[in-house]
C-alpha cells in the first residue's frame, strides 16, 4: 500500500511537474499516510515538500447526532401533531427529555410552534431543518460561506475549529519514478559480491532523537553487594580483581591443596571447559604444589598419590572465589612482607541440581586476612565485628572440613524469624600446605571466610524463589521498584521461610 502510494506520488510528479496540494491530488488518502510516504521519499531525495495548513471546522459529537437525527427543534416540530389539539408539554417532555426542552425553545423562537395552555401546537405546516443542512455543508467543505452560520453553530457547540495539513510536493535532487530498496549498512557480503557498487544507501539522519536512555536501576543483588563492599572498605580491605571466570584447576583446586580425587573435582560438581580444555601453562611453583600433594612438607605428610599435571591444567568455570584469593596471595608473597586484607564479591559456578534456592551459579562474598601471629581467635573476633555491621550479632561456630583450611568453621547466627540457628558462612585458617607453596613466609597466617550474596539478598528483599531474582523470569518492575538496601537495618520485607535458609556452601 505505502509502496503503491509512493509510486503514484512519483508518477504524478513525473506527469505534472509538481503537486500543488495533496488534499486535492490525493483526496481519499489521510494526511498521516501521505506524510509517511513523503518522509520516506524525502529521505531518498526523491521529493521535497512543504506543509500547507488549512483552518477547518469539524463537527462536535452533538452536531454529529443532529446530522443523523435532525436538529432538536426539527425533531420536536415533527413530534407535535398538526391541528388545534397539539401535544401536552408533559407528554412531550416525557417522550423527548432534554431534546424536548432544548428543541421547544428554538421552536418558539423560530415561530414553528407555540404554547396553548398546557399544550404545544404547530404554527406552520412544514419546516426546513436549516441547522442540519448547515451542518452537512460544514461537514462536506470544512466551513460555510455565511459567517453568521458558523458563529451560530459554534455558539451552540455543534462545531469546533481545527487545522488540517496537506502538502505541496516538488521533485527532489534524486528524482526518479523507480523506488530502490535502500541499504542501511555496508555489509561484508556486499563488499565480497561487489553489490555495494549498485546499491543505494540510506542517508544518516543526524536530526533523529535516538532512543531516550532509561534511568538505570541496580539489581537487588548489586545493592546488597554494594553494602558488603562498603563494610569491607570501612574495615580496610582491598578489592580483588575477579574478572577471570575461567581458571585452571590448578588455581581453583591444586594450589588450594584440594586433592585431585576430591569429590568437588567431579564432572557432577564442576563445569569443565571443552574448548579450550586446558590452560596454556602453569605458574613456576607447580612443582612445589605437586610435591606437597604427593609427599607433603611444612609439617605435613601430604596425600601420597601421584599428582597429574594434566589434571591441574584442565580449565574450569571457577567454583569459588578462593581461586582468586590463592592467586592474589601468591602475588602478595612476591613482595616484601606486609599484612594485607582482601575481599571479593563475584559469581561462581557449580554443576548442581537447581531448585527454588539454588542455581548453577551464584555470588560469593569472600575475605582473606594475612598477618603474623594470627589465631582462630583473631578470625572469630573479626567475624563478630564484620557481621555486627550487618546487624547480625550472637554468632556461633561449628567445626567443619575444607581441604584448604584447618581449623575450619561454619558460621551460624540465631534467626529470630525461624527461631533457630542458621548457617550463614564458612571460614577457616588456611593450611601451610597451601600457603607455603604460594610463597608466603613461615609465621604468616591467613584467615579466610566466605558466604553467598544470594541468601542475604533473598532474605532482605523478601524473595523466596531464586528464579525471581536471577534469570529470564526476573520481573524488571521488581528491579526498578525495590528500595535501597541497608544491611544493618530491618527492611520490613524480610521473609521467614525455611527455603531461604538453605546453605549454598
Ligand atoms: N571457598 C569456600 C566455599 O566455597 C569459602 C571459604 C573461603 C572457606 C575461605 C574458608 C576460607 O564455601
Coordinates of C-alpha atoms and ligand atoms in Angstrom, one line a residue:
X1 CA 0.0 0.0 0.0
X2 CA 2.6 2.6 1.0
X3 CA 4.9 1.5 -1.8
X4 CA 1.9 2.0 -4.2
X5 CA 1.2 5.4 -2.8
X6 CA 4.9 6.4 -3.1
X7 CA 4.9 5.3 -6.7
X8 CA 1.7 7.2 -7.5
X9 CA 3.2 10.4 -6.0
X10 CA 6.3 9.9 -8.1
X11 CA 4.3 9.2 -11.3
X12 CA 2.1 12.3 -10.7
X13 CA 5.2 14.4 -10.3
X14 CA 6.7 13.0 -13.4
X15 CA 3.4 13.8 -15.3
X16 CA 2.7 17.2 -13.8
X17 CA 6.0 18.5 -12.6
X18 CA 4.7 19.3 -9.1
X19 CA 1.7 18.7 -6.8
X20 CA 0.1 21.9 -5.6
X21 CA -1.9 20.3 -2.8
X22 CA -2.1 16.7 -1.8
X23 CA -5.5 17.3 -0.3
X24 CA -6.9 17.7 -3.8
X25 CA -4.5 15.3 -5.6
X26 CA -5.0 12.5 -3.1
X27 CA -8.4 13.4 -1.7
X28 CA -9.1 9.9 -0.3
X29 CA -5.7 9.4 1.5
X30 CA -5.3 10.5 5.1
X31 CA -2.8 13.2 5.8
X32 CA -0.8 10.8 8.0
X33 CA -0.4 8.3 5.3
X34 CA 0.6 10.9 2.8
X35 CA 3.2 12.3 5.2
X36 CA 4.6 8.9 5.8
X37 CA 5.1 8.4 2.1
X38 CA 6.6 11.8 1.6
X39 CA 9.0 11.5 4.5
X40 CA 10.3 8.2 3.1
X41 CA 10.6 9.7 -0.4
X42 CA 12.3 12.8 1.0
X43 CA 14.9 10.7 2.8
X44 CA 15.8 9.3 -0.6
X45 CA 15.8 12.8 -2.0
X46 CA 13.1 11.8 -4.5
X47 CA 10.9 14.7 -3.4
X48 CA 10.8 17.8 -1.3
X49 CA 7.6 19.0 0.3
X50 CA 6.1 22.0 2.1
X51 CA 3.4 21.7 4.7
X52 CA 0.1 23.5 4.0
X53 CA -2.1 24.3 6.9
X54 CA -5.8 24.8 6.5
X55 CA -8.3 26.1 9.1
X56 CA -11.4 23.9 9.0
X57 CA -14.5 23.5 11.1
X58 CA -15.2 20.0 12.3
X59 CA -18.5 18.6 13.7
X60 CA -18.7 18.0 17.5
X61 CA -20.5 15.0 18.8
X62 CA -23.7 16.8 19.5
X63 CA -23.6 18.1 15.9
X64 CA -22.9 14.6 14.7
X65 CA -26.0 13.4 16.5
X66 CA -28.1 16.1 14.8
X67 CA -26.7 15.2 11.4
X68 CA -28.1 11.7 12.0
X69 CA -31.4 12.5 13.6
X70 CA -32.1 16.1 12.8
X71 CA -31.9 19.3 15.0
X72 CA -33.7 19.2 18.3
X73 CA -36.2 21.9 17.1
X74 CA -37.0 19.9 13.9
X75 CA -37.5 16.7 15.9
X76 CA -39.8 18.5 18.3
X77 CA -41.7 20.1 15.4
X78 CA -42.2 16.6 14.0
X79 CA -43.5 15.4 17.4
X80 CA -46.2 18.0 17.5
X81 CA -49.2 16.8 15.6
X82 CA -51.0 19.2 13.2
X83 CA -54.3 20.7 14.5
X84 CA -55.7 22.6 17.4
X85 CA -55.0 19.9 19.9
X86 CA -51.2 19.6 19.5
X87 CA -49.5 17.7 22.3
X88 CA -49.2 18.3 26.0
X89 CA -46.0 19.7 27.4
X90 CA -45.9 16.9 29.9
X91 CA -46.1 14.2 27.2
X92 CA -43.5 15.9 25.0
X93 CA -41.0 16.1 27.8
X94 CA -41.8 12.5 29.0
X95 CA -41.0 11.3 25.4
X96 CA -38.1 13.5 24.5
X97 CA -36.4 14.7 27.7
X98 CA -33.6 17.0 27.1
X99 CA -34.4 17.2 23.3
X100 CA -37.9 18.5 24.3
X101 CA -36.7 21.3 26.4
X102 CA -33.9 22.5 24.1
X103 CA -36.0 22.0 20.9
X104 CA -39.1 23.8 22.2
X105 CA -37.1 27.0 23.0
X106 CA -35.7 27.2 19.5
X107 CA -39.1 26.1 18.0
X108 CA -40.7 29.1 19.8
X109 CA -38.0 31.5 18.6
X110 CA -38.4 30.2 15.0
X111 CA -42.2 30.6 15.3
X112 CA -42.7 26.9 14.3
X113 CA -44.7 26.1 17.4
X114 CA -46.4 27.9 20.3
X115 CA -47.8 27.2 23.7
X116 CA -51.6 26.9 24.0
X117 CA -52.4 26.4 27.7
X118 CA -50.6 23.3 28.8
X119 CA -50.3 22.1 25.2
X120 CA -48.0 22.9 22.3
X121 CA -49.4 23.4 18.8
X122 CA -47.9 24.0 15.4
X123 CA -47.8 27.5 13.9
X124 CA -46.7 26.3 10.4
X125 CA -47.4 23.3 8.2
X126 CA -43.9 22.4 7.4
X127 CA -40.4 23.4 8.3
X128 CA -36.9 23.3 6.8
X129 CA -34.2 21.9 9.1
X130 CA -31.7 24.6 8.3
X131 CA -29.3 23.6 11.1
X132 CA -29.0 20.1 9.7
X133 CA -28.4 21.5 6.2
X134 CA -25.8 23.8 7.5
X135 CA -24.1 21.1 9.4
X136 CA -24.0 19.0 6.2
X137 CA -22.3 21.9 4.4
X138 CA -19.7 22.3 7.2
X139 CA -19.1 18.6 7.1
X140 CA -18.6 18.5 3.4
X141 CA -16.5 21.7 3.0
X142 CA -14.9 22.3 6.4
X143 CA -16.7 25.7 6.6
X144 CA -19.6 27.8 5.4
X145 CA -19.8 30.8 3.2
X146 CA -22.1 32.6 5.6
X147 CA -20.0 33.6 8.7
X148 CA -23.1 34.1 10.8
X149 CA -24.0 30.4 10.4
X150 CA -20.5 29.4 11.6
X151 CA -20.9 31.8 14.6
X152 CA -24.2 30.3 15.5
X153 CA -23.2 26.7 15.2
X154 CA -20.1 27.4 17.2
X155 CA -22.1 29.1 19.9
X156 CA -24.3 26.0 20.1
X157 CA -21.1 23.9 20.4
X158 CA -22.1 21.9 17.3
X159 CA -18.8 22.6 15.5
X160 CA -15.2 23.5 16.5
X161 CA -12.3 25.0 14.7
X162 CA -9.5 22.6 13.7
X163 CA -6.4 22.6 11.5
X164 CA -5.7 20.1 8.7
X165 CA -2.5 19.6 7.0
X166 CA -1.7 18.8 3.4
X167 CA 1.4 19.1 1.3
X168 CA 2.8 20.8 -1.7
X169 CA 5.3 18.4 -3.3
X170 CA 8.1 19.0 -5.8
X171 CA 10.8 16.8 -7.4
X172 CA 13.9 16.1 -5.3
X173 CA 17.5 16.1 -6.3
X174 CA 17.4 12.4 -6.8
X175 CA 14.0 12.3 -8.5
X176 CA 13.0 9.2 -10.5
X177 CA 9.9 7.1 -10.8
X178 CA 11.6 4.0 -9.5
X179 CA 12.0 3.1 -5.9
X180 CA 15.0 1.0 -4.9
X181 CA 15.3 -0.6 -1.5
X182 CA 17.9 1.4 0.3
X183 CA 20.6 -0.4 2.2
X184 CA 21.1 0.8 5.8
X185 CA 24.6 -0.8 6.2
X186 CA 27.6 -1.7 4.2
X187 CA 28.0 -5.4 4.8
X188 CA 30.8 -7.9 4.3
X189 CA 28.6 -9.7 1.8
X190 CA 28.1 -6.5 -0.3
X191 CA 31.8 -5.9 -0.3
X192 CA 32.5 -9.5 -1.3
X193 CA 29.9 -9.7 -4.1
X194 CA 30.5 -6.1 -5.3
X195 CA 26.8 -5.4 -4.8
X196 CA 27.8 -2.2 -3.0
X197 CA 28.6 -0.5 -6.4
X198 CA 25.0 -0.5 -7.5
X199 CA 23.4 -0.2 -4.0
X200 CA 21.6 2.9 -2.9
X201 CA 22.4 3.8 0.7
X202 CA 20.1 5.3 3.3
X203 CA 21.3 8.7 4.4
X204 CA 22.2 9.2 8.0
X205 CA 19.6 11.2 9.8
X206 CA 21.5 13.4 12.1
X207 CA 18.3 15.0 13.4
X208 CA 16.8 11.9 14.8
X209 CA 16.5 12.0 18.5
X210 CA 17.6 8.5 19.2
X211 CA 16.4 6.2 21.9
X212 CA 15.9 8.1 25.1
X213 CA 18.0 6.4 27.8
X214 CA 16.1 4.8 30.6
X215 CA 17.3 5.5 34.2
X216 CA 19.4 2.7 35.5
X217 CA 18.4 0.6 38.4
X218 CA 20.6 -1.6 40.5
X219 CA 19.6 -5.2 40.8
X220 CA 18.9 -6.1 44.4
X221 CA 22.0 -8.4 44.3
X222 CA 24.1 -5.4 43.3
X223 CA 22.5 -3.3 46.1
X224 CA 23.5 -5.8 48.7
X225 CA 26.9 -6.3 47.1
X226 CA 27.5 -2.5 47.4
X227 CA 26.6 -2.7 51.1
X228 CA 29.1 -5.5 51.6
X229 CA 31.8 -3.6 49.7
X230 CA 31.3 -0.6 51.9
X231 CA 31.7 -2.7 55.1
X232 CA 34.9 -4.2 53.6
X233 CA 36.3 -0.8 52.7
X234 CA 35.4 0.5 56.1
X235 CA 37.4 -2.3 57.6
X236 CA 40.5 -1.6 55.5
X237 CA 40.1 -4.3 52.8
X238 CA 41.3 -4.1 49.2
X239 CA 39.1 -5.5 46.4
X240 CA 40.5 -8.4 44.4
X241 CA 40.1 -8.4 40.6
X242 CA 37.5 -11.1 39.9
X243 CA 37.2 -10.8 36.1
X244 CA 38.5 -14.3 35.3
X245 CA 35.5 -16.6 35.4
X246 CA 37.5 -19.4 33.7
X247 CA 40.6 -20.6 35.6
X248 CA 42.8 -23.7 35.7
X249 CA 42.1 -26.5 38.1
X250 CA 45.5 -25.6 39.4
X251 CA 44.3 -22.2 40.8
X252 CA 40.8 -23.4 41.6
X253 CA 41.9 -26.6 43.4
X254 CA 45.5 -27.8 43.4
X255 CA 47.0 -24.5 44.7
X256 CA 44.4 -24.8 47.5
X257 CA 45.6 -28.3 48.4
X258 CA 42.4 -29.9 47.1
X259 CA 43.4 -33.4 46.2
X260 CA 42.8 -34.4 42.6
X261 CA 40.4 -37.2 43.7
X262 CA 38.3 -34.8 45.8
X263 CA 34.5 -35.1 45.1
X264 CA 34.3 -31.4 44.2
X265 CA 36.5 -32.0 41.2
X266 CA 34.0 -34.5 39.6
X267 CA 32.1 -33.7 36.5
X268 CA 28.9 -33.7 38.5
X269 CA 30.1 -30.8 40.7
X270 CA 32.3 -28.7 38.4
X271 CA 31.8 -27.3 34.9
X272 CA 34.9 -28.2 32.8
X273 CA 35.6 -26.4 29.6
X274 CA 35.6 -28.3 26.3
X275 CA 37.3 -25.8 24.0
X276 CA 39.9 -24.8 25.1
X277 CA 40.0 -27.6 27.5
X278 CA 43.4 -27.0 29.1
X279 CA 45.4 -24.0 30.3
X280 CA 48.4 -22.9 28.3
X281 CA 50.8 -23.3 31.2
X282 CA 51.1 -23.4 35.0
X283 CA 52.9 -21.0 37.2
X284 CA 56.5 -21.9 38.0
X285 CA 55.8 -23.1 41.5
X286 CA 53.6 -26.0 40.2
X287 CA 56.3 -28.5 41.2
X288 CA 56.1 -27.3 44.8
X289 CA 52.4 -27.8 44.7
X290 CA 52.9 -31.3 43.2
X291 CA 55.4 -32.2 45.9
X292 CA 53.2 -31.1 48.8
X293 CA 50.3 -33.2 47.3
X294 CA 52.5 -36.2 46.8
X295 CA 55.0 -36.1 49.6
X296 CA 53.8 -33.3 52.0
X297 CA 56.1 -30.8 53.6
X298 CA 55.8 -27.9 56.2
X299 CA 55.0 -30.5 58.8
X300 CA 52.5 -32.4 56.6
X301 CA 52.8 -35.9 55.1
X302 CA 50.7 -34.9 52.1
X303 CA 48.1 -37.0 50.4
X304 CA 50.5 -39.6 48.9
X305 CA 49.0 -40.1 45.5
X306 CA 50.6 -39.5 42.0
X307 CA 49.7 -35.9 41.1
X308 CA 48.9 -35.3 37.5
X309 CA 49.8 -32.1 35.7
X310 CA 47.2 -32.8 33.0
X311 CA 44.5 -32.8 35.7
X312 CA 45.8 -29.5 37.0
X313 CA 45.7 -27.9 33.6
X314 CA 42.0 -28.6 33.0
X315 CA 40.1 -25.4 32.7
X316 CA 37.0 -24.9 34.8
X317 CA 34.4 -22.3 35.5
X318 CA 35.6 -21.2 38.9
X319 CA 33.7 -23.0 41.6
X320 CA 34.6 -20.5 44.3
X321 CA 36.3 -17.1 44.6
X322 CA 39.0 -18.7 46.7
X323 CA 40.6 -19.4 43.3
X324 CA 41.1 -15.7 43.0
X325 CA 42.3 -15.4 46.6
X326 CA 45.0 -18.0 46.0
X327 CA 46.2 -16.0 43.0
X328 CA 46.2 -12.7 44.9
X329 CA 48.0 -14.3 47.9
X330 CA 50.7 -15.6 45.5
X331 CA 51.2 -12.0 44.2
X332 CA 51.3 -10.7 47.8
X333 CA 54.1 -13.2 48.6
X334 CA 56.2 -11.8 45.7
X335 CA 56.6 -8.5 47.6
X336 CA 58.4 -7.8 50.9
X337 CA 56.1 -8.9 53.7
X338 CA 53.2 -6.8 54.7
X339 CA 49.9 -7.6 56.4
X340 CA 47.0 -7.5 54.0
X341 CA 43.2 -7.7 53.9
X342 CA 41.5 -8.6 50.6
X343 CA 37.9 -9.2 49.6
X344 CA 35.9 -10.1 46.5
X345 CA 32.3 -10.4 45.6
X346 CA 31.5 -12.1 42.3
X347 CA 30.0 -15.0 40.5
X348 CA 31.0 -18.7 40.8
X349 CA 29.6 -21.8 39.1
X350 CA 28.7 -25.2 40.3
X351 CA 27.2 -28.1 38.4
X352 CA 24.3 -28.6 40.8
X353 CA 20.7 -29.6 40.6
X354 CA 18.7 -26.3 40.5
X355 CA 15.8 -25.7 42.8
X356 CA 14.0 -22.8 44.5
X357 CA 17.1 -21.6 46.3
X358 CA 19.9 -23.0 44.1
X359 CA 21.1 -22.2 40.6
X360 CA 24.2 -23.4 38.8
X361 CA 25.7 -20.0 39.5
X362 CA 25.7 -17.7 42.5
X363 CA 27.8 -14.9 44.1
X364 CA 30.3 -15.4 46.8
X365 CA 31.4 -12.8 49.3
X366 CA 34.9 -13.7 50.3
X367 CA 37.5 -12.1 52.6
X368 CA 41.1 -13.1 53.4
X369 CA 43.3 -11.6 56.1
X370 CA 47.1 -12.2 56.0
X371 CA 49.1 -11.3 59.2
X372 CA 51.6 -12.7 61.6
X373 CA 50.6 -14.1 64.9
X374 CA 47.0 -14.7 63.9
X375 CA 44.9 -17.4 65.6
X376 CA 41.5 -18.8 65.2
X377 CA 40.5 -16.4 68.0
X378 CA 41.5 -13.5 65.7
X379 CA 39.2 -14.8 63.0
X380 CA 36.3 -15.3 65.4
X381 CA 36.8 -11.7 66.7
X382 CA 36.9 -10.4 63.2
X383 CA 33.8 -12.2 62.1
X384 CA 31.9 -10.9 65.2
X385 CA 32.7 -7.3 64.2
X386 CA 32.0 -8.0 60.5
X387 CA 28.6 -9.5 61.0
X388 CA 27.7 -6.9 63.6
X389 CA 28.0 -4.3 60.9
X390 CA 25.1 -6.1 59.2
X391 CA 23.0 -6.2 62.3
X392 CA 23.9 -9.9 62.9
X393 CA 25.0 -10.5 66.5
X394 CA 25.4 -13.6 68.5
X395 CA 27.4 -15.8 66.2
X396 CA 28.2 -19.5 66.8
X397 CA 30.8 -21.6 65.1
X398 CA 30.8 -25.3 64.3
X399 CA 33.9 -27.3 63.2
X400 CA 33.8 -28.4 59.6
X401 CA 36.2 -29.6 56.9
X402 CA 37.7 -27.7 54.0
X403 CA 40.7 -29.1 52.2
X404 CA 42.5 -25.8 52.4
X405 CA 41.7 -24.6 55.9
X406 CA 42.4 -26.2 59.3
X407 CA 40.7 -25.5 61.6
X408 CA 37.6 -24.8 59.6
X409 CA 34.3 -23.3 61.0
X410 CA 30.8 -23.0 59.7
X411 CA 29.3 -19.7 60.9
X412 CA 25.8 -19.7 62.4
X413 CA 23.6 -16.9 63.6
X414 CA 20.4 -17.0 65.5
X415 CA 17.4 -16.3 63.3
X416 CA 14.6 -14.6 65.1
X417 CA 12.0 -15.4 62.4
X418 CA 12.9 -19.1 62.1
X419 CA 13.7 -19.5 65.8
X420 CA 16.7 -21.5 65.0
X421 CA 20.5 -21.3 64.3
X422 CA 21.0 -20.7 60.6
X423 CA 24.3 -21.3 58.7
X424 CA 25.5 -18.0 57.2
X425 CA 29.0 -18.8 56.1
X426 CA 32.1 -20.9 56.0
X427 CA 35.6 -20.0 57.3
X428 CA 39.0 -21.2 58.5
X429 CA 42.7 -20.7 58.8
X430 CA 44.5 -21.6 55.5
X431 CA 46.8 -24.6 55.7
X432 CA 50.5 -24.2 55.5
X433 CA 50.3 -26.9 52.7
X434 CA 48.5 -24.2 50.7
X435 CA 50.3 -21.0 51.9
X436 CA 54.0 -22.1 51.8
X437 CA 53.9 -23.2 48.1
X438 CA 52.2 -19.9 47.3
X439 CA 55.3 -18.3 48.7
X440 CA 54.0 -16.9 52.0
X441 CA 56.8 -17.0 54.5
X442 CA 56.7 -19.0 57.7
X443 CA 54.9 -17.2 60.5
X444 CA 52.4 -15.6 58.2
X445 CA 48.9 -16.9 58.8
X446 CA 45.9 -16.3 56.6
X447 CA 42.3 -16.4 57.7
X448 CA 39.5 -16.7 55.2
X449 CA 35.7 -16.8 55.1
X450 CA 33.0 -16.9 52.5
X451 CA 29.3 -16.5 52.2
X452 CA 26.7 -16.3 49.5
X453 CA 25.3 -13.0 48.3
X454 CA 22.0 -14.5 47.2
X455 CA 20.9 -15.7 50.6
X456 CA 21.0 -12.3 52.4
X457 CA 19.6 -10.7 49.4
X458 CA 16.6 -13.1 49.3
X459 CA 16.0 -12.5 53.0
X460 CA 16.4 -8.7 52.7
X461 CA 14.1 -8.3 49.7
X462 CA 11.5 -10.9 50.6
X463 CA 12.3 -13.2 47.6
X464 CA 11.7 -16.8 48.3
X465 CA 12.5 -18.3 44.8
X466 CA 15.9 -17.7 43.3
X467 CA 14.3 -17.6 39.9
X468 CA 12.5 -14.5 40.8
X469 CA 15.9 -12.9 41.5
X470 CA 18.2 -14.3 38.8
X471 CA 17.5 -15.4 35.2
X472 CA 15.0 -14.8 32.4
X473 CA 11.9 -14.8 34.7
X474 CA 13.0 -11.8 36.6
X475 CA 10.4 -9.1 36.6
X476 CA 12.1 -5.8 35.7
X477 CA 9.5 -3.9 37.7
X478 CA 10.8 -5.7 40.8
X479 CA 14.3 -4.4 40.0
X480 CA 13.1 -0.8 39.4
X481 CA 10.9 -0.5 42.4
X482 CA 13.0 -2.1 45.1
X483 CA 14.3 0.1 47.8
X484 CA 17.9 0.7 48.6
X485 CA 19.5 -1.8 51.0
X486 CA 20.7 -1.2 54.5
X487 CA 22.3 -4.4 55.9
X488 CA 22.2 -3.0 59.4
X489 CA 18.5 -2.1 59.3
X490 CA 15.4 -4.2 59.1
X491 CA 13.6 -3.5 55.8
X492 CA 10.2 -4.8 56.8
X493 CA 10.1 -7.2 53.9
X494 CA 12.4 -9.9 55.2
X495 CA 10.9 -13.3 54.7
X496 CA 10.9 -16.0 57.2
X497 CA 10.5 -19.0 55.0
X498 CA 12.5 -22.2 55.5
X499 CA 13.5 -22.2 51.8
X500 CA 15.5 -19.1 52.4
X501 CA 17.9 -20.6 54.8
X502 CA 19.4 -23.5 52.9
X503 CA 23.1 -23.2 52.5
X504 CA 25.0 -22.6 49.3
X505 CA 28.3 -24.0 50.6
Ligands
LIG1 N1 35.7 -21.3 49.4 C1 34.8 -21.6 50.4 C2 33.4 -22.0 49.8 O1 33.3 -22.2 48.7 C3 34.6 -20.5 51.4 C4 35.8 -20.3 52.2 C5 36.7 -19.3 51.8 C6 36.1 -21.1 53.3 C7 37.8 -19.0 52.5 C8 37.2 -20.8 54.0 C9 38.1 -19.8 53.7 O2 32.5 -22.2 50.5

